[in-house]
Protein backbone atom coordinates (compact mmCIF):
# COMPACT_ATOMS: atom_id res chain seq x y z
CA UNK A 1 0.00 0.00 0.00
CA UNK A 2 1.24 3.52 -0.77
CA UNK A 3 2.59 5.41 2.22
CA UNK A 4 0.29 8.27 3.19
CA UNK A 5 0.89 11.23 5.41
CA UNK A 6 -1.77 13.44 6.88
CA UNK A 7 -1.76 17.03 7.98
CA UNK A 8 -4.30 19.07 9.90
CA UNK A 9 -7.15 20.32 7.72
CA UNK A 10 -7.32 23.98 6.63
CA UNK A 11 -8.43 26.20 9.50
CA UNK A 12 -7.48 23.65 12.17
CA UNK A 13 -4.29 23.44 14.23
CA UNK A 14 -2.54 21.26 16.74
CA UNK A 15 -1.71 23.16 19.89
CA UNK A 16 1.44 21.81 21.48
CA UNK A 17 3.25 23.00 24.62
CA UNK A 18 3.81 25.79 25.48
CA UNK A 19 0.89 27.14 23.36
CA UNK A 20 -1.48 24.52 24.79
CA UNK A 21 -0.37 25.34 28.37
CA UNK A 22 -0.99 29.01 27.72
CA UNK A 23 -4.44 28.38 26.31
CA UNK A 24 -5.41 26.22 29.27
CA UNK A 25 -4.22 28.91 31.67
CA UNK A 26 -6.34 31.48 29.86
CA UNK A 27 -9.44 29.32 30.16
CA UNK A 28 -8.67 28.75 33.85
CA UNK A 29 -8.40 32.51 34.38
CA UNK A 30 -11.82 32.92 32.80
CA UNK A 31 -13.31 30.11 34.89
CA UNK A 32 -12.02 31.73 38.07
CA UNK A 33 -13.48 35.12 37.12
CA UNK A 34 -16.86 33.63 36.11
CA UNK A 35 -17.15 31.56 39.27
CA UNK A 36 -16.34 34.60 41.42
CA UNK A 37 -19.31 36.31 39.78
CA UNK A 38 -21.71 33.46 40.59
CA UNK A 39 -21.74 31.67 37.22
CA UNK A 40 -21.83 27.86 37.07
CA UNK A 41 -20.34 25.92 34.15
CA UNK A 42 -22.40 24.32 31.41
CA UNK A 43 -20.82 21.67 29.18
CA UNK A 44 -23.24 21.25 26.27
CA UNK A 45 -22.67 18.74 23.46
CA UNK A 46 -20.59 19.87 20.49
CA UNK A 47 -23.34 18.97 18.04
CA UNK A 48 -27.06 19.55 18.21
CA UNK A 49 -30.19 19.20 16.13
CA UNK A 50 -29.69 21.38 13.06
CA UNK A 51 -32.80 23.36 14.03
CA UNK A 52 -31.11 24.65 17.20
CA UNK A 53 -28.67 26.59 15.04
CA UNK A 54 -30.89 27.56 12.10
CA UNK A 55 -32.99 29.47 14.65
CA UNK A 56 -30.02 31.83 14.94
CA UNK A 57 -31.30 33.51 11.77
CA UNK A 58 -31.28 32.61 8.12
CA UNK A 59 -29.41 35.78 7.11
CA UNK A 60 -26.55 34.97 9.47
CA UNK A 61 -23.40 33.87 7.63
CA UNK A 62 -22.72 31.41 10.41
CA UNK A 63 -25.95 29.59 9.50
CA UNK A 64 -26.22 30.30 5.79
CA UNK A 65 -22.70 29.43 4.70
CA UNK A 66 -20.50 28.27 7.52
CA UNK A 67 -22.37 25.55 9.37
CA UNK A 68 -20.85 22.06 9.52
CA UNK A 69 -24.17 20.30 8.96
CA UNK A 70 -24.53 16.57 8.43
CA UNK A 71 -26.91 13.68 8.89
CA UNK A 72 -26.42 10.81 11.28
CA UNK A 73 -26.97 7.23 10.16
CA UNK A 74 -30.67 7.56 10.91
CA UNK A 75 -30.95 10.59 8.61
CA UNK A 76 -31.31 13.03 11.51
CA UNK A 77 -30.10 16.50 10.51
CA UNK A 78 -27.56 17.95 12.92
CA UNK A 79 -24.62 20.33 13.03
CA UNK A 80 -21.42 21.07 14.90
CA UNK A 81 -21.99 24.13 17.09
CA UNK A 82 -20.87 27.41 15.50
CA UNK A 83 -21.27 29.13 18.90
CA UNK A 84 -22.70 28.35 22.34
CA UNK A 85 -25.62 30.72 22.90
CA UNK A 86 -28.11 28.59 21.01
CA UNK A 87 -27.10 25.50 23.03
CA UNK A 88 -27.45 27.43 26.29
CA UNK A 89 -30.97 28.53 25.30
CA UNK A 90 -31.86 24.99 24.23
CA UNK A 91 -30.53 23.69 27.57
CA UNK A 92 -32.57 26.27 29.45
CA UNK A 93 -35.74 25.28 27.58
CA UNK A 94 -34.97 21.60 28.25
CA UNK A 95 -34.09 21.77 31.98
CA UNK A 96 -35.85 24.94 33.18
CA UNK A 97 -33.38 25.86 35.95
CA UNK A 98 -34.23 28.68 38.37
CA UNK A 99 -33.84 32.19 36.99
CA UNK A 100 -31.80 34.22 36.62
CA UNK A 101 -29.75 31.30 35.31
CA UNK A 102 -26.09 32.33 35.17
CA UNK A 103 -23.85 29.98 33.28
CA UNK A 104 -20.37 30.04 31.71
CA UNK A 105 -18.73 27.78 29.15
CA UNK A 106 -15.48 27.04 27.36
CA UNK A 107 -14.71 24.89 24.34
CA UNK A 108 -14.36 24.72 20.58
CA UNK A 109 -16.81 26.06 18.01
CA UNK A 110 -16.83 25.26 14.30
CA UNK A 111 -17.41 27.47 11.27
CA UNK A 112 -16.48 26.85 7.62
CA UNK A 113 -14.79 30.21 7.20
CA UNK A 114 -11.96 31.19 4.89
CA UNK A 115 -9.00 30.46 7.14
CA UNK A 116 -6.49 33.19 7.92
CA UNK A 117 -4.55 34.39 10.93
CA UNK A 118 -7.00 34.71 13.79
CA UNK A 119 -9.81 33.11 11.78
CA UNK A 120 -10.04 29.35 12.02
CA UNK A 121 -12.59 26.63 11.26
CA UNK A 122 -12.21 25.23 14.73
CA UNK A 123 -11.62 27.90 17.33
CA UNK A 124 -12.15 28.17 21.06
CA UNK A 125 -14.51 30.41 22.93
CA UNK A 126 -15.16 31.18 26.55
CA UNK A 127 -18.38 32.93 27.43
CA UNK A 128 -21.16 33.58 29.88
CA UNK A 129 -24.92 33.89 29.57
CA UNK A 130 -27.77 34.86 31.86
CA UNK A 131 -31.31 33.71 31.09
CA UNK A 132 -34.45 34.99 32.71
CA UNK A 133 -34.05 38.68 33.53
CA UNK A 134 -34.60 41.99 31.71
CA UNK A 135 -32.53 43.89 34.28
CA UNK A 136 -29.93 46.00 32.43
CA UNK A 137 -27.71 45.67 35.51
CA UNK A 138 -27.06 42.14 34.24
CA UNK A 139 -25.76 43.57 30.97
CA UNK A 140 -23.33 45.57 33.11
CA UNK A 141 -22.51 42.52 35.24
CA UNK A 142 -21.55 40.57 32.11
CA UNK A 143 -19.51 43.34 30.52
CA UNK A 144 -17.72 43.90 33.84
CA UNK A 145 -16.95 40.16 34.05
CA UNK A 146 -15.31 40.22 30.62
CA UNK A 147 -13.47 43.40 31.57
CA UNK A 148 -12.07 41.91 34.80
CA UNK A 149 -10.98 38.84 32.85
CA UNK A 150 -9.06 40.97 30.36
CA UNK A 151 -7.45 42.83 33.25
CA UNK A 152 -6.58 39.61 35.04
CA UNK A 153 -4.71 38.27 32.01
CA UNK A 154 -3.06 41.61 31.33
CA UNK A 155 -4.79 42.69 28.10
CA UNK A 156 -4.94 46.48 28.01
CA UNK A 157 -5.13 47.57 24.35
CA UNK A 158 -8.81 46.92 23.91
CA UNK A 159 -11.81 49.11 23.30
CA UNK A 160 -15.35 48.30 24.34
CA UNK A 161 -17.86 49.28 21.66
CA UNK A 162 -21.42 49.62 22.91
CA UNK A 163 -24.75 49.91 21.13
CA UNK A 164 -28.39 49.03 21.53
CA UNK A 165 -30.55 47.52 18.82
CA UNK A 166 -33.79 48.44 20.57
CA UNK A 167 -36.74 46.09 20.86
CA UNK A 168 -38.43 44.05 18.17
CA UNK A 169 -41.36 46.53 18.24
CA UNK A 170 -39.32 49.47 16.99
CA UNK A 171 -37.33 47.35 14.54
CA UNK A 172 -39.75 47.58 11.54
CA UNK A 173 -39.64 51.40 11.43
CA UNK A 174 -35.85 51.35 11.68
CA UNK A 175 -35.51 48.62 9.05
CA UNK A 176 -37.76 50.60 6.70
CA UNK A 177 -35.61 53.72 7.21
CA UNK A 178 -32.47 51.70 6.49
CA UNK A 179 -34.03 50.11 3.43
CA UNK A 180 -35.00 53.56 2.06
CA UNK A 181 -31.52 54.91 2.73
CA UNK A 182 -29.71 52.05 1.00
CA UNK A 183 -32.25 51.79 -1.85
CA UNK A 184 -31.70 55.45 -2.64
CA UNK A 185 -27.97 54.76 -3.03
CA UNK A 186 -27.92 51.22 -4.41
CA UNK A 187 -25.23 52.01 -6.97
CA UNK A 188 -22.65 52.78 -4.32
CA UNK A 189 -23.33 49.60 -2.37
CA UNK A 190 -21.15 46.52 -2.93
CA UNK A 191 -22.80 43.55 -4.64
CA UNK A 192 -22.51 41.43 -1.48
CA UNK A 193 -24.23 44.11 0.57
CA UNK A 194 -27.01 44.41 -2.00
CA UNK A 195 -27.66 40.71 -1.48
CA UNK A 196 -27.66 41.19 2.28
CA UNK A 197 -30.02 44.16 1.93
CA UNK A 198 -32.61 41.93 0.31
CA UNK A 199 -32.55 39.61 3.35
CA UNK A 200 -31.90 41.92 6.29
CA UNK A 201 -30.96 45.60 5.96
CA UNK A 202 -29.61 45.65 9.51
CA UNK A 203 -26.83 43.26 8.56
CA UNK A 204 -25.59 45.67 5.87
CA UNK A 205 -24.31 47.81 8.75
CA UNK A 206 -22.00 44.92 9.65
CA UNK A 207 -20.22 45.07 6.27
CA UNK A 208 -16.51 45.69 6.63
CA UNK A 209 -16.13 46.26 2.85
CA UNK A 210 -14.48 49.67 2.24
CA UNK A 211 -16.83 50.81 -0.62
CA UNK A 212 -19.83 50.43 1.72
CA UNK A 213 -18.42 52.55 4.50
CA UNK A 214 -19.54 56.09 3.44
CA UNK A 215 -23.11 54.86 3.00
CA UNK A 216 -23.04 53.03 6.33
CA UNK A 217 -21.68 56.17 8.02
CA UNK A 218 -24.60 58.18 6.65
CA UNK A 219 -27.25 55.58 7.55
CA UNK A 220 -30.05 56.36 10.02
CA UNK A 221 -29.15 55.52 13.62
CA UNK A 222 -31.14 53.14 15.80
CA UNK A 223 -30.68 55.54 18.71
CA UNK A 224 -33.19 57.86 17.02
CA UNK A 225 -35.81 55.09 16.87
CA UNK A 226 -35.68 53.68 20.41
CA UNK A 227 -38.78 53.21 22.57
CA UNK A 228 -38.75 54.94 25.95
CA UNK A 229 -38.10 51.63 27.71
CA UNK A 230 -35.21 50.63 25.47
CA UNK A 231 -33.68 54.11 25.76
CA UNK A 232 -33.97 53.96 29.56
CA UNK A 233 -32.33 50.53 29.68
CA UNK A 234 -29.46 51.79 27.52
CA UNK A 235 -28.97 54.77 29.84
CA UNK A 236 -28.84 52.42 32.83
CA UNK A 237 -26.19 50.24 31.13
CA UNK A 238 -24.03 53.26 30.34
CA UNK A 239 -24.44 54.68 33.86
CA UNK A 240 -23.53 51.29 35.36
CA UNK A 241 -20.35 51.07 33.27
CA UNK A 242 -19.48 54.66 34.25
CA UNK A 243 -19.98 53.76 37.91
CA UNK A 244 -17.60 50.79 37.61
CA UNK A 245 -15.09 52.82 35.63
CA UNK A 246 -15.37 50.58 32.54
CA UNK A 247 -14.55 52.77 29.53
CA UNK A 248 -16.67 52.35 26.38
CA UNK A 249 -17.42 54.03 23.07
CA UNK A 250 -21.00 54.21 21.84
CA UNK A 251 -20.95 52.70 18.33
CA UNK A 252 -24.39 53.38 16.79
CA UNK A 253 -23.79 51.03 13.85
CA UNK A 254 -22.55 48.02 15.78
CA UNK A 255 -24.97 45.19 14.89
CA UNK A 256 -22.71 42.14 15.29
CA UNK A 257 -22.75 39.02 13.15
CA UNK A 258 -25.73 37.14 14.55
CA UNK A 259 -29.35 38.03 13.93
CA UNK A 260 -30.82 37.44 17.33
CA UNK A 261 -29.71 40.52 19.24
CA UNK A 262 -32.09 43.03 20.84
CA UNK A 263 -31.23 46.00 23.08
CA UNK A 264 -27.63 46.00 24.32
CA UNK A 265 -24.91 44.80 21.93
CA UNK A 266 -21.20 45.15 22.55
CA UNK A 267 -17.90 44.15 21.11
CA UNK A 268 -14.35 44.15 22.45
CA UNK A 269 -11.88 45.23 19.80
CA UNK A 270 -8.15 44.67 20.13
CA UNK A 271 -6.11 47.59 18.82
CA UNK A 272 -3.06 45.40 18.21
CA UNK A 273 -4.89 43.18 15.64
CA UNK A 274 -5.69 43.50 11.90
CA UNK A 275 -9.06 45.11 11.23
CA UNK A 276 -10.65 41.96 9.74
CA UNK A 277 -9.93 39.95 12.91
CA UNK A 278 -9.82 42.61 15.57
CA UNK A 279 -12.96 41.52 17.45
CA UNK A 280 -11.71 39.59 20.46
CA UNK A 281 -15.18 39.12 21.88
CA UNK A 282 -18.71 40.35 21.87
CA UNK A 283 -22.25 39.80 22.95
CA UNK A 284 -25.55 41.32 23.84
CA UNK A 285 -29.20 40.73 24.68
CA UNK A 286 -31.30 38.21 22.86
CA UNK A 287 -34.80 38.63 24.20
CA UNK A 288 -36.70 36.06 22.14
CA UNK A 289 -34.18 33.33 21.36
CA UNK A 290 -35.28 31.03 24.20
CA UNK A 291 -38.88 31.21 22.98
CA UNK A 292 -37.72 30.54 19.40
CA UNK A 293 -36.15 27.34 20.68
CA UNK A 294 -39.39 26.13 22.21
CA UNK A 295 -38.85 27.49 25.72
CA UNK A 296 -40.79 30.08 27.71
CA UNK A 297 -40.46 33.69 26.62
CA UNK A 298 -37.48 34.44 28.84
CA UNK A 299 -34.92 37.08 27.93
CA UNK A 300 -31.21 36.39 27.76
CA UNK A 301 -27.95 38.27 27.70
CA UNK A 302 -24.42 37.02 27.21
CA UNK A 303 -21.08 37.21 25.47
CA UNK A 304 -18.45 35.00 23.89
CA UNK A 305 -14.76 35.77 23.79
CA UNK A 306 -12.46 34.25 21.18
CA UNK A 307 -9.69 32.43 23.03
CA UNK A 308 -7.35 32.26 20.02
CA UNK A 309 -7.77 35.93 19.22
CA UNK A 310 -7.39 36.96 22.85
CA UNK A 311 -4.07 35.09 22.85
CA UNK A 312 -3.01 36.89 19.65
CA UNK A 313 -3.93 40.21 21.24
CA UNK A 314 -1.89 39.24 24.31
CA UNK A 315 1.05 38.36 22.02
CA UNK A 316 0.88 41.85 20.55
CA UNK A 317 1.30 43.21 24.11
CA UNK A 318 3.91 40.65 25.14
CA UNK A 319 1.56 39.74 27.98
CA UNK A 320 0.41 36.50 29.62
CA UNK A 321 3.50 34.31 29.20
CA UNK A 322 2.91 30.55 29.11
CA UNK A 323 2.70 28.93 32.51
CA UNK A 324 5.76 26.84 33.35
CA UNK A 325 4.65 23.23 32.89
CA UNK A 326 8.07 21.76 32.20
CA UNK A 327 9.54 19.17 34.54
CA UNK A 328 11.28 20.48 37.65
CA UNK A 329 13.19 17.27 38.31
CA UNK A 330 14.75 14.80 35.86
CA UNK A 331 15.60 11.31 37.03
CA UNK A 332 18.75 9.73 35.69
CA UNK A 333 19.09 6.04 36.49
CA UNK A 334 21.46 3.46 35.05
CA UNK A 335 20.77 0.48 37.32
CA UNK A 336 18.30 -1.22 34.98
CA UNK A 337 16.13 -1.92 38.03
CA UNK A 338 12.96 -0.27 39.31
CA UNK A 339 14.71 2.65 41.08
CA UNK A 340 13.75 5.33 38.51
CA UNK A 341 10.14 4.15 38.43
CA UNK A 342 9.78 4.18 42.22
CA UNK A 343 11.69 7.43 42.81
CA UNK A 344 9.76 9.37 40.13
CA UNK A 345 6.48 8.06 41.55
CA UNK A 346 7.49 9.25 45.04
CA UNK A 347 8.57 12.71 43.82
CA UNK A 348 5.38 13.13 41.78
CA UNK A 349 3.25 12.21 44.81
CA UNK A 350 5.10 14.96 46.67
CA UNK A 351 3.76 17.45 44.10
CA UNK A 352 6.83 17.89 41.92
CA UNK A 353 6.85 17.78 38.11
CA UNK A 354 9.16 14.91 37.25
CA UNK A 355 10.36 13.29 34.05
CA UNK A 356 12.90 10.55 33.42
CA UNK A 357 14.69 8.58 30.69
CA UNK A 358 13.56 5.30 29.20
CA UNK A 359 15.16 2.68 26.94
CA UNK A 360 18.15 2.04 29.27
CA UNK A 361 20.26 4.80 27.80
CA UNK A 362 23.81 5.63 28.92
CA UNK A 363 24.55 8.04 31.76
CA UNK A 364 25.83 10.56 29.24
CA UNK A 365 22.70 10.34 27.09
CA UNK A 366 20.42 10.63 30.13
CA UNK A 367 22.30 13.68 31.44
CA UNK A 368 21.93 15.27 28.01
CA UNK A 369 18.18 14.60 28.17
CA UNK A 370 18.08 16.08 31.68
CA UNK A 371 19.70 19.30 30.47
CA UNK A 372 17.41 19.48 27.45
CA UNK A 373 14.31 19.02 29.61
CA UNK A 374 14.88 22.38 31.28
CA UNK A 375 14.50 20.74 34.70
CA UNK A 376 16.28 22.53 37.53
CA UNK A 377 17.48 19.40 39.31
CA UNK A 378 18.70 15.97 38.21
CA UNK A 379 18.42 13.06 40.62
CA UNK A 380 21.03 10.45 39.73
CA UNK A 381 20.87 6.79 40.72
CA UNK A 382 23.75 4.68 39.46
CA UNK A 383 24.86 1.21 40.63
CA UNK A 384 26.89 2.78 43.52
CA UNK A 385 24.00 4.85 44.80
CA UNK A 386 21.65 1.88 44.52
CA UNK A 387 24.05 -0.27 46.51
CA UNK A 388 24.67 2.39 49.23
CA UNK A 389 21.03 3.40 49.56
CA UNK A 390 21.79 6.96 48.40
CA UNK A 391 20.99 9.28 45.50
CA UNK A 392 23.04 12.09 43.96
CA UNK A 393 21.28 15.42 43.59
CA UNK A 394 22.69 17.62 40.87
CA UNK A 395 21.25 21.11 40.45
CA UNK A 396 21.37 21.88 36.74
CA UNK A 397 22.76 25.35 37.37
CA UNK A 398 26.12 26.13 38.96
CA UNK A 399 25.28 24.86 42.46
CA UNK A 400 27.33 21.85 43.53
CA UNK A 401 26.16 18.22 43.31
CA UNK A 402 25.73 16.34 46.63
CA UNK A 403 24.78 12.92 47.85
CA UNK A 404 22.01 12.08 50.32
CA UNK A 405 20.28 9.04 51.75
CA UNK A 406 17.56 7.59 49.51
CA UNK A 407 15.00 8.09 52.29
CA UNK A 408 15.79 11.83 52.39
CA UNK A 409 15.58 12.25 48.60
CA UNK A 410 12.19 13.94 48.40
CA UNK A 411 12.85 16.33 51.27
CA UNK A 412 16.28 17.32 49.87
CA UNK A 413 14.92 17.78 46.34
CA UNK A 414 12.10 19.97 47.65
CA UNK A 415 14.64 22.13 49.49
CA UNK A 416 16.19 22.89 46.10
CA UNK A 417 13.07 24.77 45.14
CA UNK A 418 12.80 26.88 48.29
CA UNK A 419 15.52 29.37 47.44
P1 LIG B 1 -19.31 35.58 17.60
O1 LIG B 1 -19.94 34.34 18.14
O2 LIG B 1 -19.26 35.60 16.09
O3 LIG B 1 -19.82 36.82 18.22
O4 LIG B 1 -17.78 35.48 18.00
C1 LIG B 1 -17.32 35.74 19.30
C2 LIG B 1 -15.82 35.78 19.25
O5 LIG B 1 -15.31 34.52 18.83
C3 LIG B 1 -15.26 36.76 18.25
O6 LIG B 1 -15.17 38.05 18.79
C4 LIG B 1 -13.92 36.18 17.92
O7 LIG B 1 -12.96 36.58 18.89
C5 LIG B 1 -14.15 34.70 18.06
N1 LIG B 1 -14.30 34.09 16.73
C6 LIG B 1 -15.40 34.04 15.95
N2 LIG B 1 -15.17 33.38 14.81
C7 LIG B 1 -13.88 32.98 14.86
C8 LIG B 1 -13.02 32.22 13.98
N3 LIG B 1 -13.45 31.74 12.82
N4 LIG B 1 -11.74 32.00 14.38
C9 LIG B 1 -11.28 32.49 15.55
N5 LIG B 1 -12.04 33.18 16.42
C10 LIG B 1 -13.32 33.43 16.08
Tab-separated table of N, CA and C and ligand atoms in Angstrom, residues 62 82-83 111 113 118-125 256-258 260-261 267-268 279-283 304-310, ligand 1:
chain	number	residue	atom	x	y	z
A	62	UNK	N	-23.040	32.603	9.629
A	62	UNK	CA	-22.722	31.411	10.411
A	62	UNK	C	-23.678	30.268	10.068
A	82	UNK	N	-21.686	26.276	15.960
A	82	UNK	CA	-20.867	27.406	15.505
A	82	UNK	C	-20.649	28.413	16.622
A	83	UNK	N	-21.350	28.260	17.737
A	83	UNK	CA	-21.268	29.133	18.905
A	83	UNK	C	-22.062	28.441	20.022
A	111	UNK	N	-16.811	26.704	12.369
A	111	UNK	CA	-17.412	27.466	11.267
A	111	UNK	C	-16.564	27.267	10.026
A	113	UNK	N	-15.198	28.882	7.655
A	113	UNK	CA	-14.791	30.205	7.200
A	113	UNK	C	-13.562	30.077	6.321
A	118	UNK	N	-5.946	34.253	12.896
A	118	UNK	CA	-7.003	34.710	13.795
A	118	UNK	C	-8.400	34.299	13.355
A	119	UNK	N	-8.496	33.573	12.241
A	119	UNK	CA	-9.811	33.106	11.778
A	119	UNK	C	-9.661	31.640	11.403
A	120	UNK	N	-10.236	30.780	12.185
A	120	UNK	CA	-10.039	29.346	12.016
A	120	UNK	C	-11.382	28.653	11.823
A	121	UNK	N	-11.337	27.393	11.409
A	121	UNK	CA	-12.585	26.633	11.261
A	121	UNK	C	-12.950	25.930	12.561
A	122	UNK	N	-11.955	25.633	13.342
A	122	UNK	CA	-12.212	25.227	14.730
A	122	UNK	C	-11.484	26.228	15.605
A	123	UNK	N	-12.229	26.917	16.454
A	123	UNK	CA	-11.625	27.904	17.333
A	123	UNK	C	-12.270	27.772	18.702
A	124	UNK	N	-11.629	28.327	19.701
A	124	UNK	CA	-12.146	28.170	21.059
A	124	UNK	C	-12.799	29.453	21.556
A	125	UNK	N	-13.852	29.266	22.297
A	125	UNK	CA	-14.512	30.410	22.929
A	125	UNK	C	-14.653	30.158	24.423
A	256	UNK	N	-23.237	43.472	15.027
A	256	UNK	CA	-22.705	42.137	15.286
A	256	UNK	C	-23.218	41.119	14.274
A	257	UNK	N	-22.533	39.969	14.239
A	257	UNK	CA	-22.748	39.020	13.150
A	257	UNK	C	-23.960	38.115	13.272
A	258	UNK	N	-24.606	38.074	14.405
A	258	UNK	CA	-25.725	37.138	14.554
A	258	UNK	C	-27.035	37.926	14.612
A	260	UNK	N	-29.832	37.517	16.261
A	260	UNK	CA	-30.823	37.436	17.332
A	260	UNK	C	-30.781	38.570	18.351
A	261	UNK	N	-29.880	39.525	18.178
A	261	UNK	CA	-29.713	40.515	19.242
A	261	UNK	C	-30.844	41.540	19.332
A	267	UNK	N	-19.005	44.876	21.704
A	267	UNK	CA	-17.896	44.151	21.110
A	267	UNK	C	-16.605	44.666	21.743
A	268	UNK	N	-15.671	43.761	21.971
A	268	UNK	CA	-14.346	44.153	22.448
A	268	UNK	C	-13.403	44.068	21.264
A	279	UNK	N	-11.968	41.741	16.393
A	279	UNK	CA	-12.955	41.517	17.452
A	279	UNK	C	-12.460	40.363	18.333
A	280	UNK	N	-12.149	40.678	19.577
A	280	UNK	CA	-11.709	39.593	20.463
A	280	UNK	C	-12.897	38.975	21.201
A	281	UNK	N	-14.003	39.686	21.231
A	281	UNK	CA	-15.183	39.123	21.883
A	281	UNK	C	-16.370	40.036	21.699
A	282	UNK	N	-17.537	39.508	21.995
A	282	UNK	CA	-18.715	40.352	21.871
A	282	UNK	C	-19.951	39.639	22.367
A	283	UNK	N	-21.017	40.411	22.476
A	283	UNK	CA	-22.249	39.797	22.951
A	283	UNK	C	-23.379	40.787	22.983
A	304	UNK	N	-19.467	36.021	24.142
A	304	UNK	CA	-18.447	34.995	23.887
A	304	UNK	C	-17.152	35.704	23.542
A	305	UNK	N	-16.070	35.204	24.079
A	305	UNK	CA	-14.758	35.772	23.786
A	305	UNK	C	-13.959	34.733	23.011
A	306	UNK	N	-13.293	35.162	21.965
A	306	UNK	CA	-12.463	34.250	21.182
A	306	UNK	C	-11.149	34.009	21.911
A	307	UNK	N	-10.908	32.759	22.271
A	307	UNK	CA	-9.692	32.427	23.027
A	307	UNK	C	-8.450	32.644	22.154
A	308	UNK	N	-8.518	32.157	20.896
A	308	UNK	CA	-7.346	32.258	20.017
A	308	UNK	C	-6.992	33.716	19.751
A	309	UNK	N	-8.039	34.519	19.517
A	309	UNK	CA	-7.771	35.934	19.224
A	309	UNK	C	-7.318	36.687	20.460
A	310	UNK	N	-7.846	36.315	21.620
A	310	UNK	CA	-7.386	36.961	22.851
A	310	UNK	C	-5.901	36.670	23.038
B	1	LIG	P1	-19.314	35.581	17.595
B	1	LIG	O1	-19.937	34.340	18.140
B	1	LIG	O2	-19.263	35.604	16.089
B	1	LIG	O3	-19.823	36.817	18.218
B	1	LIG	O4	-17.776	35.479	18.002
B	1	LIG	C1	-17.319	35.739	19.297
B	1	LIG	C2	-15.820	35.780	19.253
B	1	LIG	O5	-15.305	34.522	18.827
B	1	LIG	C3	-15.262	36.762	18.245
B	1	LIG	O6	-15.168	38.054	18.793
B	1	LIG	C4	-13.918	36.178	17.918
B	1	LIG	O7	-12.964	36.580	18.894
B	1	LIG	C5	-14.145	34.702	18.061
B	1	LIG	N1	-14.301	34.090	16.728
B	1	LIG	C6	-15.404	34.045	15.946
B	1	LIG	N2	-15.173	33.379	14.806
B	1	LIG	C7	-13.880	32.980	14.858
B	1	LIG	C8	-13.018	32.223	13.980
B	1	LIG	N3	-13.452	31.738	12.825
B	1	LIG	N4	-11.741	31.998	14.385
B	1	LIG	C9	-11.282	32.487	15.548
B	1	LIG	N5	-12.043	33.180	16.423
B	1	LIG	C10	-13.317	33.433	16.082
